[in-house]
C-alpha atoms as a printed R data frame, in Angstrom:
    type eleno elety resid chain resno       x      y       z
1   ATOM     1    CA   MET     A     1   0.007 -0.001  -0.001
2   ATOM     2    CA   LYS     A     2   2.957  2.319   0.670
3   ATOM     3    CA   GLU     A     3   4.093  1.756  -2.909
4   ATOM     4    CA   GLN     A     4   0.584  2.614  -4.182
5   ATOM     5    CA   LEU     A     5   0.551  5.915  -2.310
6   ATOM     6    CA   GLN     A     6   4.000  6.903  -3.587
7   ATOM     7    CA   ALA     A     7   2.953  5.969  -7.148
8   ATOM     8    CA   ILE     A     8  -0.155  8.175  -6.832
9   ATOM     9    CA   LYS     A     9   2.031 11.097  -5.724
10  ATOM    10    CA   ALA     A    10   4.429 10.626  -8.638
11  ATOM    11    CA   ASN     A    11   1.609 10.298 -11.168
12  ATOM    12    CA   VAL     A    12  -0.106 13.468  -9.941
13  ATOM    13    CA   GLU     A    13   3.150 15.447 -10.057
14  ATOM    14    CA   GLU     A    14   3.685 14.378 -13.678
15  ATOM    15    CA   LEU     A    15   0.070 15.172 -14.673
16  ATOM    16    CA   LEU     A    16   0.208 18.605 -13.024
17  ATOM    17    CA   GLN     A    17   3.302 19.529 -15.019
18  ATOM    18    CA   LYS     A    18   1.423 18.786 -18.258
19  ATOM    19    CA   ALA     A    19  -1.944 20.330 -17.237
20  ATOM    20    CA   ALA     A    20  -2.750 23.423 -19.323
21  ATOM    21    CA   SER     A    21  -6.295 24.327 -18.324
22  ATOM    22    CA   PRO     A    22  -8.626 24.459 -15.292
23  ATOM    23    CA   GLU     A    23 -10.661 21.656 -16.902
24  ATOM    24    CA   GLU     A    24  -7.655 19.315 -16.859
25  ATOM    25    CA   LEU     A    25  -6.998 20.152 -13.196
26  ATOM    26    CA   GLU     A    26 -10.578 19.236 -12.337
27  ATOM    27    CA   ARG     A    27 -10.240 15.893 -14.070
28  ATOM    28    CA   ILE     A    28  -7.032 15.159 -12.093
29  ATOM    29    CA   ARG     A    29  -8.730 16.089  -8.822
30  ATOM    30    CA   ILE     A    30 -11.670 13.793  -9.515
31  ATOM    31    CA   GLN     A    31  -9.389 10.953 -10.665
32  ATOM    32    CA   TYR     A    32  -7.361 10.924  -7.415
33  ATOM    33    CA   LEU     A    33  -9.327 12.799  -4.729
34  ATOM    34    CA   GLY     A    34 -12.924 12.219  -5.771
35  ATOM    35    CA   LYS     A    35 -15.318  9.847  -4.013
36  ATOM    36    CA   LYS     A    36 -14.282  7.101  -6.401
37  ATOM    37    CA   GLY     A    37 -10.714  8.378  -6.838
38  ATOM    38    CA   GLU     A    38  -7.533  6.302  -6.555
39  ATOM    39    CA   LEU     A    39  -6.382  7.832  -3.241
40  ATOM    40    CA   THR     A    40  -9.841  7.397  -1.762
41  ATOM    41    CA   ALA     A    41  -9.834  3.723  -2.788
42  ATOM    42    CA   VAL     A    42  -6.469  3.187  -1.065
43  ATOM    43    CA   LEU     A    43  -7.716  4.826   2.133
44  ATOM    44    CA   LYS     A    44 -10.791  2.589   2.157
45  ATOM    45    CA   GLY     A    45  -8.486 -0.452   2.204
46  ATOM    46    CA   MET     A    46  -6.637  0.580   5.387
47  ATOM    47    CA   GLY     A    47  -8.973 -1.572   7.480
48  ATOM    48    CA   LYS     A    48  -7.140 -4.644   6.204
49  ATOM    49    CA   LEU     A    49  -3.802 -3.474   7.604
50  ATOM    50    CA   SER     A    50  -2.310 -4.722  10.855
51  ATOM    51    CA   ALA     A    51  -2.318 -2.588  13.974
52  ATOM    52    CA   GLU     A    52   1.388 -1.813  13.491
53  ATOM    53    CA   GLU     A    53   1.054 -0.766   9.793
54  ATOM    54    CA   ARG     A    54  -2.094  1.321  10.103
55  ATOM    55    CA   PRO     A    55  -0.604  4.438  11.823
56  ATOM    56    CA   VAL     A    56   2.372  4.528   9.458
57  ATOM    57    CA   ILE     A    57   0.303  4.191   6.305
58  ATOM    58    CA   GLY     A    58  -2.325  6.588   7.678
59  ATOM    59    CA   ALA     A    59   0.257  9.307   8.278
60  ATOM    60    CA   LEU     A    60   1.703  8.795   4.795
61  ATOM    61    CA   ALA     A    61  -1.781  8.879   3.242
62  ATOM    62    CA   ASN     A    62  -2.631 12.159   5.002
63  ATOM    63    CA   GLU     A    63   0.692 13.632   3.912
64  ATOM    64    CA   ILE     A    64   0.074 12.707   0.256
65  ATOM    65    CA   ARG     A    65  -3.536 13.935   0.390
66  ATOM    66    CA   ASP     A    66  -2.385 17.300   1.738
67  ATOM    67    CA   PHE     A    67   0.310 17.453  -0.897
68  ATOM    68    CA   LEU     A    68  -2.155 16.727  -3.704
69  ATOM    69    CA   GLY     A    69  -4.545 19.411  -2.457
70  ATOM    70    CA   SER     A    70  -1.789 22.021  -2.185
71  ATOM    71    CA   ALA     A    71  -0.302 21.058  -5.564
72  ATOM    72    CA   LEU     A    72  -3.682 21.350  -7.266
73  ATOM    73    CA   ASP     A    73  -4.344 24.760  -5.679
74  ATOM    74    CA   ALA     A    74  -0.904 26.051  -6.684
75  ATOM    75    CA   LYS     A    75  -1.305 24.828 -10.262
76  ATOM    76    CA   LYS     A    76  -4.781 26.357 -10.422
77  ATOM    77    CA   ALA     A    77  -3.453 29.773  -9.285
78  ATOM    78    CA   GLU     A    78  -0.613 29.495 -11.822
79  ATOM    79    CA   LEU     A    79  -3.005 28.746 -14.712
80  ATOM    80    CA   GLU     A    80  -5.393 31.567 -13.715
81  ATOM    81    CA   ALA     A    81  -2.528 34.050 -13.595
82  ATOM    82    CA   GLN     A    82  -1.335 32.834 -16.987
83  ATOM    83    CA   LEU     A    83  -4.829 33.125 -18.529
84  ATOM    84    CA   GLN     A    84  -5.254 36.591 -17.032
85  ATOM    85    CA   ALA     A    85  -1.933 37.701 -18.488
86  ATOM    86    CA   GLU     A    86  -2.901 36.363 -21.927
87  ATOM    87    CA   LYS     A    87  -6.274 38.107 -21.744
88  ATOM    88    CA   LEU     A    88  -4.690 41.415 -20.788
89  ATOM    89    CA   GLN     A    89  -2.264 41.041 -23.647
90  ATOM    90    CA   GLN     A    90  -5.115 40.506 -26.113
91  ATOM    91    CA   GLU     A    91  -7.305 43.277 -24.699
92  ATOM    92    CA   VAL     A    92  -4.867 46.117 -24.549
93  ATOM    93    CA   LEU     A    93  -6.722 49.410 -24.046
94  ATOM    94    CA   ASP     A    94  -5.219 52.455 -25.656
95  ATOM    95    CA   VAL     A    95  -6.419 55.265 -23.387
96  ATOM    96    CA   THR     A    96  -5.257 57.848 -25.947
97  ATOM    97    CA   MET     A    97  -7.811 56.665 -28.536
98  ATOM    98    CA   PRO     A    98 -11.005 58.749 -28.778
99  ATOM    99    CA   GLY     A    99 -14.053 57.064 -27.261
100 ATOM   100    CA   ARG     A   100 -17.205 56.131 -29.109
101 ATOM   101    CA   LYS     A   101 -19.831 58.810 -28.754
102 ATOM   102    CA   ARG     A   102 -23.200 57.459 -27.704
103 ATOM   103    CA   ALA     A   103 -25.955 58.745 -29.933
104 ATOM   104    CA   ALA     A   104 -28.688 60.416 -27.867
105 ATOM   105    CA   GLY     A   105 -32.232 60.210 -29.167
106 ATOM   106    CA   SER     A   106 -34.734 63.047 -29.169
107 ATOM   107    CA   LEU     A   107 -38.472 63.528 -29.436
108 ATOM   108    CA   HIS     A   108 -40.062 63.081 -32.858
109 ATOM   109    CA   PRO     A   109 -41.071 66.433 -34.412
110 ATOM   110    CA   LEU     A   110 -44.751 65.457 -34.235
111 ATOM   111    CA   THR     A   111 -44.372 64.667 -30.526
112 ATOM   112    CA   GLN     A   112 -42.639 68.001 -29.955
113 ATOM   113    CA   VAL     A   113 -45.474 69.933 -31.598
114 ATOM   114    CA   MET     A   114 -48.122 67.806 -29.865
115 ATOM   115    CA   ASN     A   115 -46.570 68.557 -26.468
116 ATOM   116    CA   GLU     A   116 -46.465 72.263 -27.277
117 ATOM   117    CA   VAL     A   117 -50.122 72.342 -28.333
118 ATOM   118    CA   GLN     A   118 -51.154 70.430 -25.234
119 ATOM   119    CA   ASP     A   119 -49.218 72.820 -23.005
120 ATOM   120    CA   ILE     A   120 -50.992 75.803 -24.597
121 ATOM   121    CA   PHE     A   121 -54.460 74.407 -23.915
122 ATOM   122    CA   ILE     A   122 -53.561 73.088 -20.455
123 ATOM   123    CA   GLY     A   123 -52.495 76.657 -19.685
124 ATOM   124    CA   MET     A   124 -56.021 77.754 -20.598
125 ATOM   125    CA   GLY     A   125 -57.594 75.246 -18.220
126 ATOM   126    CA   PHE     A   126 -58.240 72.362 -20.635
127 ATOM   127    CA   GLN     A   127 -57.869 68.698 -19.674
128 ATOM   128    CA   ILE     A   128 -56.553 65.871 -21.873
129 ATOM   129    CA   ALA     A   129 -59.050 63.179 -22.937
130 ATOM   130    CA   GLU     A   130 -57.868 59.955 -24.544
131 ATOM   131    CA   GLY     A   131 -59.877 57.027 -25.852
132 ATOM   132    CA   PRO     A   132 -60.000 54.020 -28.207
133 ATOM   133    CA   GLU     A   133 -58.734 54.179 -31.756
134 ATOM   134    CA   VAL     A   134 -61.043 51.274 -32.659
135 ATOM   135    CA   GLU     A   135 -64.401 52.956 -32.229
136 ATOM   136    CA   TYR     A   136 -68.111 52.251 -32.472
137 ATOM   137    CA   ASP     A   137 -69.908 53.725 -35.474
138 ATOM   138    CA   TYR     A   138 -72.241 55.459 -33.013
139 ATOM   139    CA   TYR     A   139 -69.486 57.539 -31.402
140 ATOM   140    CA   ASN     A   140 -67.602 58.173 -34.630
141 ATOM   141    CA   PHE     A   141 -70.649 59.222 -36.680
142 ATOM   142    CA   GLU     A   142 -74.212 58.951 -35.373
143 ATOM   143    CA   ALA     A   143 -73.816 60.782 -32.069
144 ATOM   144    CA   LEU     A   144 -72.061 63.567 -34.002
145 ATOM   145    CA   ASN     A   145 -75.146 64.137 -36.171
146 ATOM   146    CA   ILE     A   146 -73.781 62.037 -39.054
147 ATOM   147    CA   PRO     A   147 -76.413 59.300 -39.523
148 ATOM   148    CA   LYS     A   148 -76.122 56.449 -41.964
149 ATOM   149    CA   ASN     A   149 -76.251 57.496 -45.650
150 ATOM   150    CA   HIS     A   150 -75.115 61.009 -44.700
151 ATOM   151    CA   PRO     A   151 -72.887 62.471 -47.459
152 ATOM   152    CA   ALA     A   152 -70.189 63.337 -44.896
153 ATOM   153    CA   ARG     A   153 -69.515 59.620 -44.451
154 ATOM   154    CA   ASP     A   154 -68.400 59.359 -48.061
155 ATOM   155    CA   THR     A   155 -65.749 62.039 -47.572
156 ATOM   156    CA   GLN     A   156 -64.285 60.225 -44.556
157 ATOM   157    CA   ASP     A   157 -63.098 57.079 -46.467
158 ATOM   158    CA   THR     A   158 -63.573 54.963 -43.374
159 ATOM   159    CA   PHE     A   159 -61.849 51.692 -42.465
160 ATOM   160    CA   TYR     A   160 -64.647 49.358 -41.298
161 ATOM   161    CA   ILE     A   161 -63.744 46.435 -39.053
162 ATOM   162    CA   GLU     A   162 -67.350 45.336 -38.688
163 ATOM   163    CA   GLU     A   163 -70.597 46.960 -39.721
164 ATOM   164    CA   ASP     A   164 -70.729 49.038 -36.530
165 ATOM   165    CA   ILE     A   165 -67.019 49.153 -35.605
166 ATOM   166    CA   VAL     A   166 -64.489 51.388 -37.374
167 ATOM   167    CA   LEU     A   167 -61.013 52.778 -37.054
168 ATOM   168    CA   ARG     A   168 -61.857 56.265 -35.837
169 ATOM   169    CA   THR     A   169 -61.730 58.895 -38.558
170 ATOM   170    CA   GLN     A   170 -61.601 61.762 -36.050
171 ATOM   171    CA   THR     A   171 -60.979 62.232 -32.335
172 ATOM   172    CA   SER     A   172 -64.370 64.005 -32.135
173 ATOM   173    CA   SER     A   173 -65.674 60.654 -30.892
174 ATOM   174    CA   MET     A   174 -63.957 61.479 -27.581
175 ATOM   175    CA   GLN     A   175 -66.094 64.617 -27.309
176 ATOM   176    CA   VAL     A   176 -69.184 62.421 -27.225
177 ATOM   177    CA   ARG     A   177 -67.662 60.039 -24.685
178 ATOM   178    CA   VAL     A   178 -66.676 62.929 -22.422
179 ATOM   179    CA   MET     A   179 -70.136 64.516 -22.593
180 ATOM   180    CA   GLU     A   180 -71.758 61.176 -21.747
181 ATOM   181    CA   GLN     A   181 -69.544 60.676 -18.680
182 ATOM   182    CA   GLN     A   182 -69.153 64.259 -17.464
183 ATOM   183    CA   LYS     A   183 -71.693 66.988 -17.081
184 ATOM   184    CA   PRO     A   184 -70.856 70.650 -17.796
185 ATOM   185    CA   PRO     A   185 -68.729 72.592 -17.327
186 ATOM   186    CA   ILE     A   186 -66.512 70.720 -19.781
187 ATOM   187    CA   ARG     A   187 -63.198 71.883 -21.207
188 ATOM   188    CA   VAL     A   188 -61.116 69.166 -22.891
189 ATOM   189    CA   ILE     A   189 -58.867 68.478 -25.862
190 ATOM   190    CA   ALA     A   190 -58.634 65.011 -27.424
191 ATOM   191    CA   PRO     A   191 -55.326 64.360 -29.220
192 ATOM   192    CA   GLY     A   192 -54.542 61.097 -30.975
193 ATOM   193    CA   ARG     A   193 -54.158 59.021 -34.129
194 ATOM   194    CA   VAL     A   194 -56.965 58.738 -36.657
195 ATOM   195    CA   TYR     A   195 -57.371 56.645 -39.794
196 ATOM   196    CA   ARG     A   196 -58.801 57.237 -43.251
197 ATOM   197    CA   SER     A   197 -58.488 55.236 -46.420
198 ATOM   198    CA   ASP     A   198 -56.377 57.773 -48.281
199 ATOM   199    CA   ALA     A   199 -53.708 57.019 -50.851
200 ATOM   200    CA   VAL     A   200 -50.260 57.959 -49.590
201 ATOM   201    CA   ASP     A   201 -48.824 61.091 -51.195
202 ATOM   202    CA   ALA     A   202 -47.107 64.321 -50.157
203 ATOM   203    CA   THR     A   203 -50.217 65.624 -48.351
204 ATOM   204    CA   HIS     A   204 -52.210 62.492 -47.456
205 ATOM   205    CA   SER     A   205 -51.680 59.459 -45.257
206 ATOM   206    CA   PRO     A   206 -54.025 56.688 -44.016
207 ATOM   207    CA   VAL     A   207 -52.687 57.397 -40.516
208 ATOM   208    CA   PHE     A   208 -52.379 60.903 -39.110
209 ATOM   209    CA   HIS     A   209 -53.062 62.877 -35.911
210 ATOM   210    CA   GLN     A   210 -55.836 65.206 -34.819
211 ATOM   211    CA   ILE     A   211 -56.362 67.434 -31.821
212 ATOM   212    CA   GLU     A   212 -60.059 68.041 -31.137
213 ATOM   213    CA   GLY     A   213 -61.256 70.515 -28.548
214 ATOM   214    CA   LEU     A   214 -64.559 70.905 -26.728
215 ATOM   215    CA   VAL     A   215 -65.995 73.488 -24.317
216 ATOM   216    CA   VAL     A   216 -69.541 73.175 -22.904
217 ATOM   217    CA   ASP     A   217 -71.031 75.424 -20.240
218 ATOM   218    CA   LYS     A   218 -73.800 77.927 -19.677
219 ATOM   219    CA   GLY     A   219 -73.548 81.071 -21.804
220 ATOM   220    CA   VAL     A   220 -70.746 79.890 -24.156
221 ATOM   221    CA   THR     A   221 -70.780 81.953 -27.370
222 ATOM   222    CA   MET     A   222 -68.966 82.278 -30.663
223 ATOM   223    CA   ALA     A   223 -66.945 85.079 -29.061
224 ATOM   224    CA   ASP     A   224 -65.502 82.547 -26.583
225 ATOM   225    CA   LEU     A   225 -64.559 80.284 -29.489
226 ATOM   226    CA   LYS     A   226 -62.807 83.074 -31.372
227 ATOM   227    CA   GLY     A   227 -60.973 84.342 -28.297
228 ATOM   228    CA   THR     A   228 -59.734 80.875 -27.320
229 ATOM   229    CA   LEU     A   229 -58.478 80.042 -30.794
230 ATOM   230    CA   GLU     A   230 -56.823 83.445 -31.206
231 ATOM   231    CA   VAL     A   231 -54.860 82.873 -27.974
232 ATOM   232    CA   PHE     A   232 -53.906 79.429 -29.304
233 ATOM   233    CA   ALA     A   233 -52.704 80.829 -32.647
234 ATOM   234    CA   LYS     A   234 -50.657 83.614 -31.076
235 ATOM   235    CA   SER     A   235 -49.085 81.196 -28.582
236 ATOM   236    CA   LEU     A   236 -48.147 78.841 -31.379
237 ATOM   237    CA   TYR     A   237 -47.080 81.277 -34.083
238 ATOM   238    CA   GLY     A   238 -46.182 84.445 -32.195
239 ATOM   239    CA   GLY     A   239 -47.925 87.554 -30.938
240 ATOM   240    CA   GLU     A   240 -48.002 89.153 -34.407
241 ATOM   241    CA   ALA     A   241 -50.176 86.367 -35.829
242 ATOM   242    CA   LYS     A   242 -53.649 87.359 -37.034
243 ATOM   243    CA   VAL     A   243 -56.660 85.073 -37.496
244 ATOM   244    CA   ARG     A   244 -59.796 85.185 -39.598
245 ATOM   245    CA   PHE     A   245 -62.889 82.977 -39.694
246 ATOM   246    CA   ARG     A   246 -64.698 81.886 -42.856
247 ATOM   247    CA   PRO     A   247 -68.170 80.310 -42.905
248 ATOM   248    CA   HIS     A   248 -68.118 76.553 -43.481
249 ATOM   249    CA   HIS     A   249 -70.276 73.479 -42.814
250 ATOM   250    CA   PHE     A   250 -69.738 70.597 -40.414
251 ATOM   251    CA   PRO     A   251 -72.584 68.251 -39.406
252 ATOM   252    CA   PHE     A   252 -71.723 68.462 -35.701
253 ATOM   253    CA   THR     A   253 -71.426 72.263 -35.358
254 ATOM   254    CA   GLU     A   254 -73.755 75.119 -36.225
255 ATOM   255    CA   PRO     A   255 -72.674 77.719 -37.129
256 ATOM   256    CA   SER     A   256 -69.354 76.377 -38.426
257 ATOM   257    CA   ALA     A   257 -66.204 78.039 -39.649
258 ATOM   258    CA   GLU     A   258 -62.694 77.495 -40.963
259 ATOM   259    CA   MET     A   259 -59.995 79.460 -39.199
260 ATOM   260    CA   ASP     A   260 -57.079 80.917 -41.142
261 ATOM   261    CA   ILE     A   261 -53.890 82.425 -39.773
262 ATOM   262    CA   SER     A   262 -51.846 85.152 -41.397
263 ATOM   263    CA   CYS     A   263 -48.916 83.590 -43.221
264 ATOM   264    CA   PHE     A   264 -46.039 83.296 -40.761
265 ATOM   265    CA   VAL     A   265 -43.517 83.446 -43.629
266 ATOM   266    CA   CYS     A   266 -44.576 86.601 -45.451
267 ATOM   267    CA   GLY     A   267 -46.728 88.202 -42.758
268 ATOM   268    CA   GLY     A   268 -49.760 88.339 -45.063
269 ATOM   269    CA   GLU     A   269 -48.044 89.821 -48.121
270 ATOM   270    CA   GLY     A   270 -48.376 86.658 -50.197
271 ATOM   271    CA   CYS     A   271 -45.686 84.056 -50.916
272 ATOM   272    CA   ARG     A   272 -45.099 80.496 -52.062
273 ATOM   273    CA   VAL     A   273 -46.113 78.993 -48.715
274 ATOM   274    CA   CYS     A   274 -49.538 80.692 -48.614
275 ATOM   275    CA   LYS     A   275 -49.919 80.487 -52.416
276 ATOM   276    CA   GLY     A   276 -50.038 84.272 -52.665
277 ATOM   277    CA   GLU     A   277 -53.148 84.621 -50.478
278 ATOM   278    CA   GLY     A   278 -51.462 85.842 -47.297
279 ATOM   279    CA   TRP     A   279 -53.569 83.398 -45.224
280 ATOM   280    CA   ILE     A   280 -53.165 79.739 -44.277
281 ATOM   281    CA   GLU     A   281 -56.041 77.501 -43.154
282 ATOM   282    CA   ILE     A   282 -55.178 75.631 -39.945
283 ATOM   283    CA   LEU     A   283 -58.409 74.285 -38.415
284 ATOM   284    CA   GLY     A   284 -62.178 73.865 -38.476
285 ATOM   285    CA   CYS     A   285 -64.465 74.939 -35.651
286 ATOM   286    CA   GLY     A   286 -67.981 75.964 -34.673
287 ATOM   287    CA   MET     A   287 -70.657 75.971 -32.010
288 ATOM   288    CA   VAL     A   288 -71.692 72.471 -30.923
289 ATOM   289    CA   HIS     A   289 -74.879 71.436 -32.736
290 ATOM   290    CA   PRO     A   290 -77.855 71.298 -30.329
291 ATOM   291    CA   LYS     A   291 -78.623 67.769 -31.567
292 ATOM   292    CA   VAL     A   292 -75.167 66.596 -30.549
293 ATOM   293    CA   LEU     A   293 -75.687 68.014 -27.044
294 ATOM   294    CA   ALA     A   294 -79.084 66.297 -26.820
295 ATOM   295    CA   ASN     A   295 -77.612 62.984 -28.022
296 ATOM   296    CA   CYS     A   296 -75.219 63.145 -25.071
297 ATOM   297    CA   GLY     A   297 -77.881 63.942 -22.488
298 ATOM   298    CA   ILE     A   298 -77.109 67.682 -22.204
299 ATOM   299    CA   ASP     A   299 -80.000 70.116 -22.478
300 ATOM   300    CA   PRO     A   300 -79.233 72.508 -25.368
301 ATOM   301    CA   GLU     A   301 -81.731 74.996 -23.900
302 ATOM   302    CA   VAL     A   302 -79.486 75.380 -20.860
303 ATOM   303    CA   TYR     A   303 -75.997 74.743 -22.162
304 ATOM   304    CA   SER     A   304 -74.045 75.682 -25.255
305 ATOM   305    CA   GLY     A   305 -70.512 74.969 -26.385
306 ATOM   306    CA   PHE     A   306 -67.931 75.162 -29.085
307 ATOM   307    CA   ALA     A   307 -65.656 72.595 -30.725
308 ATOM   308    CA   PHE     A   308 -62.630 72.690 -32.975
309 ATOM   309    CA   GLY     A   309 -60.277 70.270 -34.663
310 ATOM   310    CA   VAL     A   310 -56.768 70.723 -35.995
311 ATOM   311    CA   GLY     A   311 -54.463 68.348 -37.831
312 ATOM   312    CA   LEU     A   312 -51.150 67.889 -36.016
313 ATOM   313    CA   GLU     A   313 -49.195 67.165 -39.193
314 ATOM   314    CA   ARG     A   314 -50.555 70.359 -40.783
315 ATOM   315    CA   ILE     A   315 -49.259 72.431 -37.872
316 ATOM   316    CA   ALA     A   316 -45.870 70.705 -37.872
317 ATOM   317    CA   MET     A   317 -45.438 71.020 -41.642
318 ATOM   318    CA   ARG     A   318 -46.099 74.740 -41.490
319 ATOM   319    CA   ARG     A   319 -43.998 75.185 -38.376
320 ATOM   320    CA   TYR     A   320 -40.932 73.571 -39.958
321 ATOM   321    CA   ASP     A   321 -41.651 74.401 -43.637
322 ATOM   322    CA   ILE     A   322 -41.959 70.714 -44.600
323 ATOM   323    CA   ASP     A   323 -43.606 70.034 -47.933
324 ATOM   324    CA   ASP     A   324 -43.989 66.206 -47.777
325 ATOM   325    CA   LEU     A   325 -46.082 64.492 -45.101
326 ATOM   326    CA   ARG     A   326 -44.359 61.139 -45.697
327 ATOM   327    CA   LEU     A   327 -41.147 62.405 -44.120
328 ATOM   328    CA   PHE     A   328 -42.762 62.170 -40.667
329 ATOM   329    CA   PHE     A   329 -43.291 58.417 -40.989
330 ATOM   330    CA   GLU     A   330 -40.251 57.145 -42.940
331 ATOM   331    CA   ASN     A   331 -37.845 57.174 -39.949
332 ATOM   332    CA   ASP     A   332 -35.039 58.669 -42.012
333 ATOM   333    CA   LEU     A   333 -32.435 59.878 -39.492
334 ATOM   334    CA   ARG     A   334 -31.191 62.507 -41.945
335 ATOM   335    CA   PHE     A   335 -34.612 64.144 -41.591
336 ATOM   336    CA   LEU     A   336 -35.247 63.471 -37.890
337 ATOM   337    CA   LYS     A   337 -31.835 64.739 -36.718
338 ATOM   338    CA   GLN     A   338 -32.828 68.247 -37.790
339 ATOM   339    CA   PHE     A   339 -35.220 68.430 -34.842
């Protein structure tokens, strides 16, 4: 048995000299010191020794076991130091080289303008109302005084999901939802995406954004509408901006109007942007139709209100002098980095 122990020591010394990786060291440890290892097997046979031999062989076995443990630990430390040195050699860091600049993102131009518009109306006491983009026909059309077979439905080019469910063509549907859930006084704007079956070109997209506004209270007049929208226009385009209102027709307002703003490029003199007219149309508006109020459970004999709607892309295009709507949705960094 003494010869076996000395042979184990010699074999381990030879294997450790050749070992070149932590995996090899682990195999050596298991082979000699594991539960079924060679040294363990020798120690299990000590019960067969005589009383005189047992202490001698036991002391030698403990000595060799301690040696193997120390030798394995020393070889492991040597290999780890060697691997660390090789890694450092391969991963030399030149601190004089310029670092890589991390590209910082920014808000999309539409988001920037949306936030600005919301801030203007919040400053005038409006609240933000948000709702579903997949909408019932009732809220998108009927409650807004646009019954079935109404000509206005043809101009909307609606995406129908089912007979009575559509992708909303306007955020005006939120005005109805708010009036159903909240009694006057009401002062909200409803920003969000809307959908119409339009062919994509420089001025049309099947997906775009609207900001609808609604005020309902006792004694609301057209003067309140004009004053509110004038403050909005001057906040957005500057104190020198002028507005004018032209008669128009919308099924859900009466009377209705289109609001123009003096061209912010030429100041009303006439230029390419305003097509020589000196004015640029930016939104539609009007007094809420009494039938719409009644549909929402509000007595039109007691309350009145006004509503307006503006296209976000239209504002942004005129703010940044952009002549192609598609640029907002193409994710071209050469375009987006300008903002």
